[in-house]
Coordinates of C-alpha atoms and ligand atoms in Angstrom, one line a residue:
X1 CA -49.5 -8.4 149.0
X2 CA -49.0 -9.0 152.6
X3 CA -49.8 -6.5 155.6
X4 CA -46.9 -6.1 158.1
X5 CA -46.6 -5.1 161.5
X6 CA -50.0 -4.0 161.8
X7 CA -49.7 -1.8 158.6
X8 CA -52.8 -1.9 156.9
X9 CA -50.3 -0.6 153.8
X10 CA -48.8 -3.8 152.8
X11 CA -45.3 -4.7 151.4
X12 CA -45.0 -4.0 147.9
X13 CA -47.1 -0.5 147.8
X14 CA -46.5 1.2 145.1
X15 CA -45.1 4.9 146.0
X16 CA -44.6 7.3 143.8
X17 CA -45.3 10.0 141.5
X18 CA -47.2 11.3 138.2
X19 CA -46.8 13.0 134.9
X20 CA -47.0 12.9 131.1
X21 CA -44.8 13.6 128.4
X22 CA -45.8 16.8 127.1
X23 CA -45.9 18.4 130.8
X24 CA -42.2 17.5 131.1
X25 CA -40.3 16.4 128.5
X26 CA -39.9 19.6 126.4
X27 CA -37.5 18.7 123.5
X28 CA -40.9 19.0 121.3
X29 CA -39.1 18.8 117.9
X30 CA -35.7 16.7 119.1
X31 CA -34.8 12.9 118.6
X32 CA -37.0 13.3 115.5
X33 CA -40.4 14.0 117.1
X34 CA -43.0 14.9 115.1
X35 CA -45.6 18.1 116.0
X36 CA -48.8 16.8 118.5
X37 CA -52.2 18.6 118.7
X38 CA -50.6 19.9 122.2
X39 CA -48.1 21.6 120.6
X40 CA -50.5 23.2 118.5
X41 CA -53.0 24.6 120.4
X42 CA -52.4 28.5 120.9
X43 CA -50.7 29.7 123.9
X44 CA -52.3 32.2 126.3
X45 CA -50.5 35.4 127.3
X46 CA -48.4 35.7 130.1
X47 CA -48.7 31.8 129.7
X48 CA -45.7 29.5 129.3
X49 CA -45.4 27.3 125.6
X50 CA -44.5 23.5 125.2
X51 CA -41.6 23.8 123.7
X52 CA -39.1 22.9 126.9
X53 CA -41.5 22.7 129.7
X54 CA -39.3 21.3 132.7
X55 CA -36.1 19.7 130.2
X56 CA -36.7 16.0 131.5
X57 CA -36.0 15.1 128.4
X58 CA -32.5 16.1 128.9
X59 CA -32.3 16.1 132.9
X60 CA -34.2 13.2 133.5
X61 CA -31.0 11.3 135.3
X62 CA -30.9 14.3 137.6
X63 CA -34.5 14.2 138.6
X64 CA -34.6 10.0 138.9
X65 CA -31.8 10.5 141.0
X66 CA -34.2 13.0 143.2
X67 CA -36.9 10.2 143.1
X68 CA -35.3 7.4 144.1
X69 CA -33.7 9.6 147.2
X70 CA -37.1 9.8 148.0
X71 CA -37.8 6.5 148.3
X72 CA -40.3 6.1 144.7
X73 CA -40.6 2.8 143.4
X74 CA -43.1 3.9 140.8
X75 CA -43.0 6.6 138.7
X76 CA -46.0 7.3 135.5
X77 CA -45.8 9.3 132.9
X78 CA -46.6 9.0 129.6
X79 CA -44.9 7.7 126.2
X80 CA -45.4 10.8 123.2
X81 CA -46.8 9.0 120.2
X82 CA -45.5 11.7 117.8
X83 CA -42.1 10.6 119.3
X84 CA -42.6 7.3 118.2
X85 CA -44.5 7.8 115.2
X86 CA -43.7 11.4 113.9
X87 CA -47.0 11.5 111.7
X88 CA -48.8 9.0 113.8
X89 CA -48.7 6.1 111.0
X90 CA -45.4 5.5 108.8
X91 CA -42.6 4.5 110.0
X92 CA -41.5 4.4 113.9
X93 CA -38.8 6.7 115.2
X94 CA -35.6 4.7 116.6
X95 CA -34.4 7.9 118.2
X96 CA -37.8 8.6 119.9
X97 CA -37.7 4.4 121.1
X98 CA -34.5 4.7 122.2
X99 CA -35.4 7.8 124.6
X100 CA -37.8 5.6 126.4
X101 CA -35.7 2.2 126.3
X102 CA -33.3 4.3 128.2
X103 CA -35.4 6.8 130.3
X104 CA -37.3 3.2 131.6
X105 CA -33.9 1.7 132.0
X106 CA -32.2 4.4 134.2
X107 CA -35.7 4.4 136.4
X108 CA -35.2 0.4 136.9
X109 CA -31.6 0.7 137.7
X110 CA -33.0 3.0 140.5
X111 CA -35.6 0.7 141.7
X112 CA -38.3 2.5 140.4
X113 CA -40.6 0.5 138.1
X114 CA -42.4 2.7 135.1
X115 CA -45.8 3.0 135.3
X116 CA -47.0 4.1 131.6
X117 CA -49.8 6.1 130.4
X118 CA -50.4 5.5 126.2
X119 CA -52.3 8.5 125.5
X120 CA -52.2 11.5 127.3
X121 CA -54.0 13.8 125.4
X122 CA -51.1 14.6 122.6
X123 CA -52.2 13.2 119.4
X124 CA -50.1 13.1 116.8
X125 CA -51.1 16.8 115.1
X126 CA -50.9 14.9 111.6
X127 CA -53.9 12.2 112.5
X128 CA -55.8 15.6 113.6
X129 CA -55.8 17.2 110.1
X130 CA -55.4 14.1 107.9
X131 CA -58.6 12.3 109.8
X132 CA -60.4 14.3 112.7
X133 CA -58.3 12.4 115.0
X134 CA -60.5 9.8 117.1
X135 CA -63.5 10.4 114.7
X136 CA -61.8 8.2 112.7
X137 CA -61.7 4.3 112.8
X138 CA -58.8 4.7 111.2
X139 CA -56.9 6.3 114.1
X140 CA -58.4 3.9 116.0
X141 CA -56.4 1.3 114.2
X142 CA -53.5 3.6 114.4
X143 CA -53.4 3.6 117.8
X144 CA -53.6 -0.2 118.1
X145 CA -50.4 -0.3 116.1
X146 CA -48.8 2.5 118.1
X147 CA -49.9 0.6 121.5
X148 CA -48.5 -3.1 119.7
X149 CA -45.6 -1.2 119.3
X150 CA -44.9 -0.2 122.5
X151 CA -45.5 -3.2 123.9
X152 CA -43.5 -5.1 122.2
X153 CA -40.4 -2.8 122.7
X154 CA -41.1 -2.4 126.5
X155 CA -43.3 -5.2 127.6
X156 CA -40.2 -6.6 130.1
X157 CA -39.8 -3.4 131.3
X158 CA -43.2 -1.9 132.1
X159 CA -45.8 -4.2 134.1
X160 CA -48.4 -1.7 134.4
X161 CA -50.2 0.1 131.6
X162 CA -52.7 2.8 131.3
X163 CA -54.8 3.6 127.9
X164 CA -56.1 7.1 127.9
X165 CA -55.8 9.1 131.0
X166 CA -58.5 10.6 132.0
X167 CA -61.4 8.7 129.4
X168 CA -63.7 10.1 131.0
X169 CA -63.1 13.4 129.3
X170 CA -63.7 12.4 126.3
X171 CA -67.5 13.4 126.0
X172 CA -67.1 16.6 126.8
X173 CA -63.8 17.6 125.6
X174 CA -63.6 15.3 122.0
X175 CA -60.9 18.1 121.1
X176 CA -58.1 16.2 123.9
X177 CA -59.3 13.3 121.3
X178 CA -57.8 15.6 118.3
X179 CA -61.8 16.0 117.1
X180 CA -63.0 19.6 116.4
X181 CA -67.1 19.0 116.5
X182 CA -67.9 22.4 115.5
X183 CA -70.4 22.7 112.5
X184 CA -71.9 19.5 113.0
X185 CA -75.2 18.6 112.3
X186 CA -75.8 16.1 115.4
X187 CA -73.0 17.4 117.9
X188 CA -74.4 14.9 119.9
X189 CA -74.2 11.6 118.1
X190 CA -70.5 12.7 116.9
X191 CA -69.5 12.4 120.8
X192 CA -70.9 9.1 121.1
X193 CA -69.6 7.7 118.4
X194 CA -65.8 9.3 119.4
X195 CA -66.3 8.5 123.1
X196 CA -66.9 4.6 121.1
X197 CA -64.0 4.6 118.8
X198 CA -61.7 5.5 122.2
X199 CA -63.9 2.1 124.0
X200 CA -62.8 0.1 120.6
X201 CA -59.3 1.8 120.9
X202 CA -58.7 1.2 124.7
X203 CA -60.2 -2.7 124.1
X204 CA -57.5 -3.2 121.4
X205 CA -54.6 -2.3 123.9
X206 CA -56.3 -4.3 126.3
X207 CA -56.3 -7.5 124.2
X208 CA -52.8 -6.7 122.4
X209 CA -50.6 -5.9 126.3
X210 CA -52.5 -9.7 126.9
X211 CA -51.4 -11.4 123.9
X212 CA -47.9 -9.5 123.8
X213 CA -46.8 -9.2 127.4
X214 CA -47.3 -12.2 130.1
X215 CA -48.3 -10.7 133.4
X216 CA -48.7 -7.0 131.9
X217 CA -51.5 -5.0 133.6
X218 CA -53.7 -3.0 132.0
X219 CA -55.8 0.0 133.7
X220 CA -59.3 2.2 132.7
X221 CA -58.7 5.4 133.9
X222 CA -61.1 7.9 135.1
X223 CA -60.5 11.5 136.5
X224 CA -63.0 10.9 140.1
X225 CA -64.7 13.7 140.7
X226 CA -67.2 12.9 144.0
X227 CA -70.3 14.0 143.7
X228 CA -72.7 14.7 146.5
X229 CA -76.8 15.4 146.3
X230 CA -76.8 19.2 147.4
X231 CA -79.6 18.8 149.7
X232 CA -81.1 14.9 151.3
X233 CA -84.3 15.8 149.1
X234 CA -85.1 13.0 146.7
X235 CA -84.6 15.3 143.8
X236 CA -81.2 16.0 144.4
X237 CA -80.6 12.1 144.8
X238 CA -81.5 11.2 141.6
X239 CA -79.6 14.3 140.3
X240 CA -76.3 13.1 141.4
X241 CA -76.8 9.5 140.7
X242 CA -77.4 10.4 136.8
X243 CA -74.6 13.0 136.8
X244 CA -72.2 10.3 138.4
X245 CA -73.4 7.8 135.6
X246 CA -71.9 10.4 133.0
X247 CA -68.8 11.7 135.0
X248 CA -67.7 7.8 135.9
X249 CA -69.7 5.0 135.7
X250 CA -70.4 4.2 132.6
X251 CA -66.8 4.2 131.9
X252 CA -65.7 1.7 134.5
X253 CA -68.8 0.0 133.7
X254 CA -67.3 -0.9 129.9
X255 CA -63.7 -1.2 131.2
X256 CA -64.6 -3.6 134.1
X257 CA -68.1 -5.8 132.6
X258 CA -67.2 -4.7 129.1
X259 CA -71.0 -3.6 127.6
X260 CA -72.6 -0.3 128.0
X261 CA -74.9 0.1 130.4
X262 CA -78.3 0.2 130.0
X263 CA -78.5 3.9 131.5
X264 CA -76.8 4.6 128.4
X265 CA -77.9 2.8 125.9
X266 CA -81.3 3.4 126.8
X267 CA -80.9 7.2 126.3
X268 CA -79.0 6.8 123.0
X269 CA -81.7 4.8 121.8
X270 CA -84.7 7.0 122.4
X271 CA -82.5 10.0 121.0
X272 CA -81.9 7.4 118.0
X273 CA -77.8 8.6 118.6
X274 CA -77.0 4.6 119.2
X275 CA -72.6 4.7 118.3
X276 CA -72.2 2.7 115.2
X277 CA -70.7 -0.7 116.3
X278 CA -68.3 -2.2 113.9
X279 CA -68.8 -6.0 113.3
X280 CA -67.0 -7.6 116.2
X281 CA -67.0 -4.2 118.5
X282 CA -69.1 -5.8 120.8
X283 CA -67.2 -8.6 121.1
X284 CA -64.0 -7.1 121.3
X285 CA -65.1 -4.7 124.4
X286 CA -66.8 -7.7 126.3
X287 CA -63.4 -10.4 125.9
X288 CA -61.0 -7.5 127.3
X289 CA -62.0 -6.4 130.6
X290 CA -59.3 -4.5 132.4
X291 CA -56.6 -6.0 135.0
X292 CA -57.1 -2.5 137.1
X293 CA -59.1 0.4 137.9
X294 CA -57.2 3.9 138.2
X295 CA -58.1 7.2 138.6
X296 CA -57.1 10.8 139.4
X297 CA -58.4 12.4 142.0
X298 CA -58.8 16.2 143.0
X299 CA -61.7 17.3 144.3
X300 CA -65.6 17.3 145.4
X301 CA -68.7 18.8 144.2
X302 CA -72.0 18.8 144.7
X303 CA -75.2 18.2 142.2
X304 CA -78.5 20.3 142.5
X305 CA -81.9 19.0 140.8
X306 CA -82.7 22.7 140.4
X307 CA -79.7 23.6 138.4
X308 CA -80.3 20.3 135.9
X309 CA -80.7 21.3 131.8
X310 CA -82.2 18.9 129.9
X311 CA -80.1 20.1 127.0
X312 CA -76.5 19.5 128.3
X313 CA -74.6 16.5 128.6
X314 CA -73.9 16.7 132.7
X315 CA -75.7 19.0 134.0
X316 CA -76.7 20.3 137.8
X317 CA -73.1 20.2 139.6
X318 CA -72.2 23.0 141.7
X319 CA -69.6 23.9 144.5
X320 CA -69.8 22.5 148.0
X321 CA -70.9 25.5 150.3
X322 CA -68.9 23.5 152.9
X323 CA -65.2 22.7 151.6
X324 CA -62.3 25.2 151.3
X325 CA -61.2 25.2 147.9
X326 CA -57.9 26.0 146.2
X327 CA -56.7 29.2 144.2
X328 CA -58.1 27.6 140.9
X329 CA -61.8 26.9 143.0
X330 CA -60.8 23.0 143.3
X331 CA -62.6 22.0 146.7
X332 CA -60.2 20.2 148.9
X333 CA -62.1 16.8 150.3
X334 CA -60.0 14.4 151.5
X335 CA -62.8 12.2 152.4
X336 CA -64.8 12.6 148.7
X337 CA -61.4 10.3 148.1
X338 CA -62.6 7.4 151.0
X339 CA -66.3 8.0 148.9
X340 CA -64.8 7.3 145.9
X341 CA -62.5 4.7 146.6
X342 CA -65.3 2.9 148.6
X343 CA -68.1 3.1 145.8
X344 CA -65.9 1.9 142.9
X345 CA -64.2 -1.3 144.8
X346 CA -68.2 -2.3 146.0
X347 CA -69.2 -1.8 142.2
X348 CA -66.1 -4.0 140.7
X349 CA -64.1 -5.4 142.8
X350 CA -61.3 -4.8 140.9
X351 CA -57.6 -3.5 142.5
X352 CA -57.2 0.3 142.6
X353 CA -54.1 2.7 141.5
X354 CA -54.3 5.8 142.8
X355 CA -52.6 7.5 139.6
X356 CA -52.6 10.9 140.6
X357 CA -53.7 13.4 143.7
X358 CA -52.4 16.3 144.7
X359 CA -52.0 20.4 145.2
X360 CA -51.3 22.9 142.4
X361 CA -50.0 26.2 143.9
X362 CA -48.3 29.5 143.3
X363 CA -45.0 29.0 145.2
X364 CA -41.6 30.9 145.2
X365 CA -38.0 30.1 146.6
X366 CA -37.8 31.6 149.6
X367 CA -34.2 32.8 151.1
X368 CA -33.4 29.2 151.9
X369 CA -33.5 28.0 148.9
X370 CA -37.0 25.8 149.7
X371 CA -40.5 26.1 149.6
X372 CA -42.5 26.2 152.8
X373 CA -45.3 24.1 151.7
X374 CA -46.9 22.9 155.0
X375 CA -50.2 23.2 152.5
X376 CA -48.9 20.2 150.2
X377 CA -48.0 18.1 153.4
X378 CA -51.5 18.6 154.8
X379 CA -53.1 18.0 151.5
X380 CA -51.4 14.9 151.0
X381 CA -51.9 13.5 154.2
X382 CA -55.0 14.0 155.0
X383 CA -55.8 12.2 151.5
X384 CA -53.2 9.3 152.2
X385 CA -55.0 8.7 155.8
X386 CA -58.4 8.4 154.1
X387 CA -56.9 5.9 151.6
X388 CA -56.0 4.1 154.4
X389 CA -58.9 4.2 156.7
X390 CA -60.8 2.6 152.9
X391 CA -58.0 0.0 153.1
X392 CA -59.1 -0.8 156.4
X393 CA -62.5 -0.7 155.4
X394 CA -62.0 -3.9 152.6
X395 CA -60.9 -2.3 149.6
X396 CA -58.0 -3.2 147.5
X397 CA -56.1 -0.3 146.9
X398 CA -52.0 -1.4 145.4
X399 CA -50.4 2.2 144.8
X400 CA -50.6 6.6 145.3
X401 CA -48.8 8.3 142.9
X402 CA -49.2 11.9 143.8
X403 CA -49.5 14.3 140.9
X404 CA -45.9 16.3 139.7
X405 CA -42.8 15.7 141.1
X406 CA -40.9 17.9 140.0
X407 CA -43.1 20.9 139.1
X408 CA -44.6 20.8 135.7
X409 CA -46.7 22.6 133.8
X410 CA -50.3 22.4 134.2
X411 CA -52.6 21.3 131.7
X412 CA -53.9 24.8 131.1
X413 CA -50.6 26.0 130.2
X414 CA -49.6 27.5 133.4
X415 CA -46.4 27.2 135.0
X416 CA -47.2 28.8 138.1
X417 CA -49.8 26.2 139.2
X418 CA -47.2 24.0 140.8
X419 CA -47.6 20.0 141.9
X420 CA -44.3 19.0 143.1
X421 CA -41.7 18.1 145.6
X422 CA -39.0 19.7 143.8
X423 CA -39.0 23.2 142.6
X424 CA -37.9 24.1 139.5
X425 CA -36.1 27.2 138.9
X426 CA -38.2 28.8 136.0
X427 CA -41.1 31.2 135.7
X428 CA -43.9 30.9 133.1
X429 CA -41.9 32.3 130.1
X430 CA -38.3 33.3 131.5
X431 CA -36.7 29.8 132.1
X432 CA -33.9 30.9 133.9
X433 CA -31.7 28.4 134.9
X434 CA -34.2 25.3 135.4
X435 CA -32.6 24.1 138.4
X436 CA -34.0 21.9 141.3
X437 CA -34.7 22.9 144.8
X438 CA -36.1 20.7 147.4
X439 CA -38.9 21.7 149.0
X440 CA -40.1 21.0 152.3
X441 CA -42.2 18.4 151.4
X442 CA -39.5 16.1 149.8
X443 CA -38.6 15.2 153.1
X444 CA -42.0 14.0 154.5
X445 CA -42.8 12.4 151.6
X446 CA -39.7 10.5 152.1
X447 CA -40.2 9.9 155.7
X448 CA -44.1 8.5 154.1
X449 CA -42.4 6.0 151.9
X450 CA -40.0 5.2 154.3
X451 CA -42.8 3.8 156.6
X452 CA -44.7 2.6 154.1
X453 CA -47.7 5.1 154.9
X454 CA -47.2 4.9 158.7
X455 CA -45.8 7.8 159.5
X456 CA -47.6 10.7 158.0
X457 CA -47.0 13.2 160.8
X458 CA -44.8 16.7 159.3
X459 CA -41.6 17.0 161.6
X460 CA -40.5 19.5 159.6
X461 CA -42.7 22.3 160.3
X462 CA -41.6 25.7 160.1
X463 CA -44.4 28.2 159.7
X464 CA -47.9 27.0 158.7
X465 CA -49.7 30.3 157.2
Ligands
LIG501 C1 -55.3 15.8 135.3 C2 -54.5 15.6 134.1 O1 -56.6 16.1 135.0 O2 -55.0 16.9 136.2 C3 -53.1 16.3 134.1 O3 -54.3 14.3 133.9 C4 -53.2 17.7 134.8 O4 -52.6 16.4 132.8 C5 -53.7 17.4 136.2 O5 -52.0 18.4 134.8 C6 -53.8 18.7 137.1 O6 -54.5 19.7 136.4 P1 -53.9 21.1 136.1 O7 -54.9 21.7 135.2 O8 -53.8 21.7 137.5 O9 -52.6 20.9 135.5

């Protein structure tokens, strides 16, 4: 990609922004779409359900019609695998390939390219209770077939590809994996060998989008979460190193140079948890290294020595005395962002997607019919101008999706915890009349893309509380 007129944002960024499925879709039991473990899982009171979230299912043409007046060339979210294979294995769903054949279609007729996430947390519910979901090689090989599938319906049409958001996650939360670890014996060991199978599982997209799709792209994808030492004393140094080699590293580590680490392996081996490697595992993960790194990115923290516990998994990370955070204690860090981007291009030297960044926030119509949200533009922009000050600084950065678009609802089930541009007109269990509403921040983000990232200053300002 070229830089122009002194841009250091060059022609060809990708602009844009980020959702999944489940978050937006609704329609859960429509087209022939079979149950996922997100539909399942219980819903909190006062808390909204699944069941129609935001209707893109049924509005998307509406809200592509929003995005493109905004300038989006990109747009990611993520393809349901119970839409596509009600039970996970069987047969596939024509209704459920035909919903993304055309969703992808309208977005390219609108200059906006798809940017698609395989798994995003929503396993089939039937590969939970049949096989422990991702505890199983057997989903493993499901989800090879699922991906193959995919590919081969949508490879001209999709360029770049994500495998798991957010794989990070998978240590600590198996259950987003469809695994329930309670009862046992070595909680441990059964972690590994899940946070393996999803290695294996990612490796077989990897070489499959190859084989199937010239020129398709395929991403790792890590939730960044910065970490600082809480104090310059030695202790806290090491601290954060080997709480960073958990949170991130050792998953770019396999995605990028395709082995574990020796951090890792070293620890598994004196704990005698080594993951069981298949014949040909090691193989596969070291001949399908990914095209891209991406990640999401949110916030800051800090990591003490003093707080560290032997016993847990990441241990010793605690908030940053020195950021503002928002409602939901996320510390705001624009320049955590520079940090991260900074450390993973001198570690790879791979291209980076920004996948997702943003604000969630409690946010009503005001008499106007808008929302206000001076907050959103100063989050965002602050974050872009750190982005580009990286840039400047050598690294290879080719897109920012920003996370929402529309509203959504978040992953904890809230739909008050908005992301987008556009409101939508529903509360988190009345859904009222799901309309959109421009909000003040639809305009400077147009005005963004407009000058591709030179222009980040808010015109628009009305009140900044
Ligand atoms: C990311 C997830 O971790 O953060 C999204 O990929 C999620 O699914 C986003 O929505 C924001 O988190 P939350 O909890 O505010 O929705």
């Amino acid at each position: 990609m070229e830089k122009t007129n002194g841009n250091i944002i060059p022609e060809g960024f990708l602009w844009g922004g980020a959702v999944t499925s489940f978050q937006t879709e609704g329609a859960w039991n429509e087209g022939g779409k079979g149950p996922s473990i997100v539909d399942a899982r219980p819903v909190k009171e006062g808390q909204s359900d699944w069941t129609t979230a935001v209707d893109f299912y049924h509005r998307y043409k509406e809200d592509i019609a929003l995005f493109k007046e905004m300038g989006f060339n990109a747009y990611r979210t993520s393809i349901s695998w119970s839409r596509i294979f009600p039970d996970g294995e069987g047969e596939a769903n024509e209704e459920g390939l035909k919903f993304y054949d055309d969703l992808f279609d309208e977005m390219l007729a609108n200059g906006i390219q798809p940017v698609i996430t395989l798994y995003h947390f929503d396993l089939p519910l039937a590969l939970q209770k049949k096989y422990n979901g991702f505890a199983s090689r057997e989903v493993v090989d499901l989800f090879g077939r699922y991906a193959r599938t995919v590919f081969k319906r949508y490879g001209e049409k999709v360029k770049y590809w994500l495998t798991f958001n957010e794989q990070n996650l998978v240590l600590t939360n198996p259950d987003f994996w469809g695994v329930d670890i309670k009862g046992v014996e070595n909680e441990e060991a059964l972690r590994y060998q899940v946070t393996h199978h999803a290695f294996v599982a990612h490796a077989k997209a990897v070489k499959s989008l190859h084989e199937l799709v010239p020129g398709g792209q395929m991403a790792g994808m890590v939730t960044y979460m910065t970490t600082y030492p809480n104090t310059c004393k030695p202790e806290d140094a090491i601290a954060n190193l080997k709480a960073k080699e958990l949170l991130a590293d050792f998953y770019f580590d396999v995605f990028a140079h395709g082995e574990y680490p020796t951090y890792v392996t070293s620890n598994l081996k004196k704990k005698g948890i080594m993951p069981v490697f298949e014949e040909g595992d090691a193989e596969l993960l070291k001949e399908n290294t990914v095209d891209y790194l991406s990640i999401s990115y949110y916030q800051s923290q800090t990591v003490s020595a003093e707080k560290t516990d032997e016993k847990r998994l990441i241990s010793g990370v605690t908030p940053n005395p020195n950021l503002e955070t928002n409602e939901w204690g996320w510390a705001i860090d624009p320049i955590g962002l520079r940090v991260c981007l900074k450390d993973m291009y001198a570690r790879y030297r791979l291209p980076i997607f920004i996948t997702e960044n943003g604000i969630g926030v409690r946010e009503e119509l005001n008499e106007n019919n808008t929302v206000e949200d001076d907050y959103r533009i100063e989050y965002l922009s602050e974050h872009i101008k750190q982005v580009k000050l990286a840039m400047e600084e050598g690294v290879d950065v080719f897109g920012y999706l920003t996370w929402g678009s529309t509203d959504i609802i978040s992953s904890g089930g809230q739909f008050e915890k908005r992301y987008g541009f556009v409101y939508v007109n529903r509360g988190e269990i009345d859904l009222r009349d799901l309309k959109r509403y421009k909000k003040q921040s639809f305009d400077w983000f147009k005005q963004v893309i407009e000058s591709n990232g030179a222009d980040l200053e808010n015109k628009t300002s009305v009140t900044v509380k």
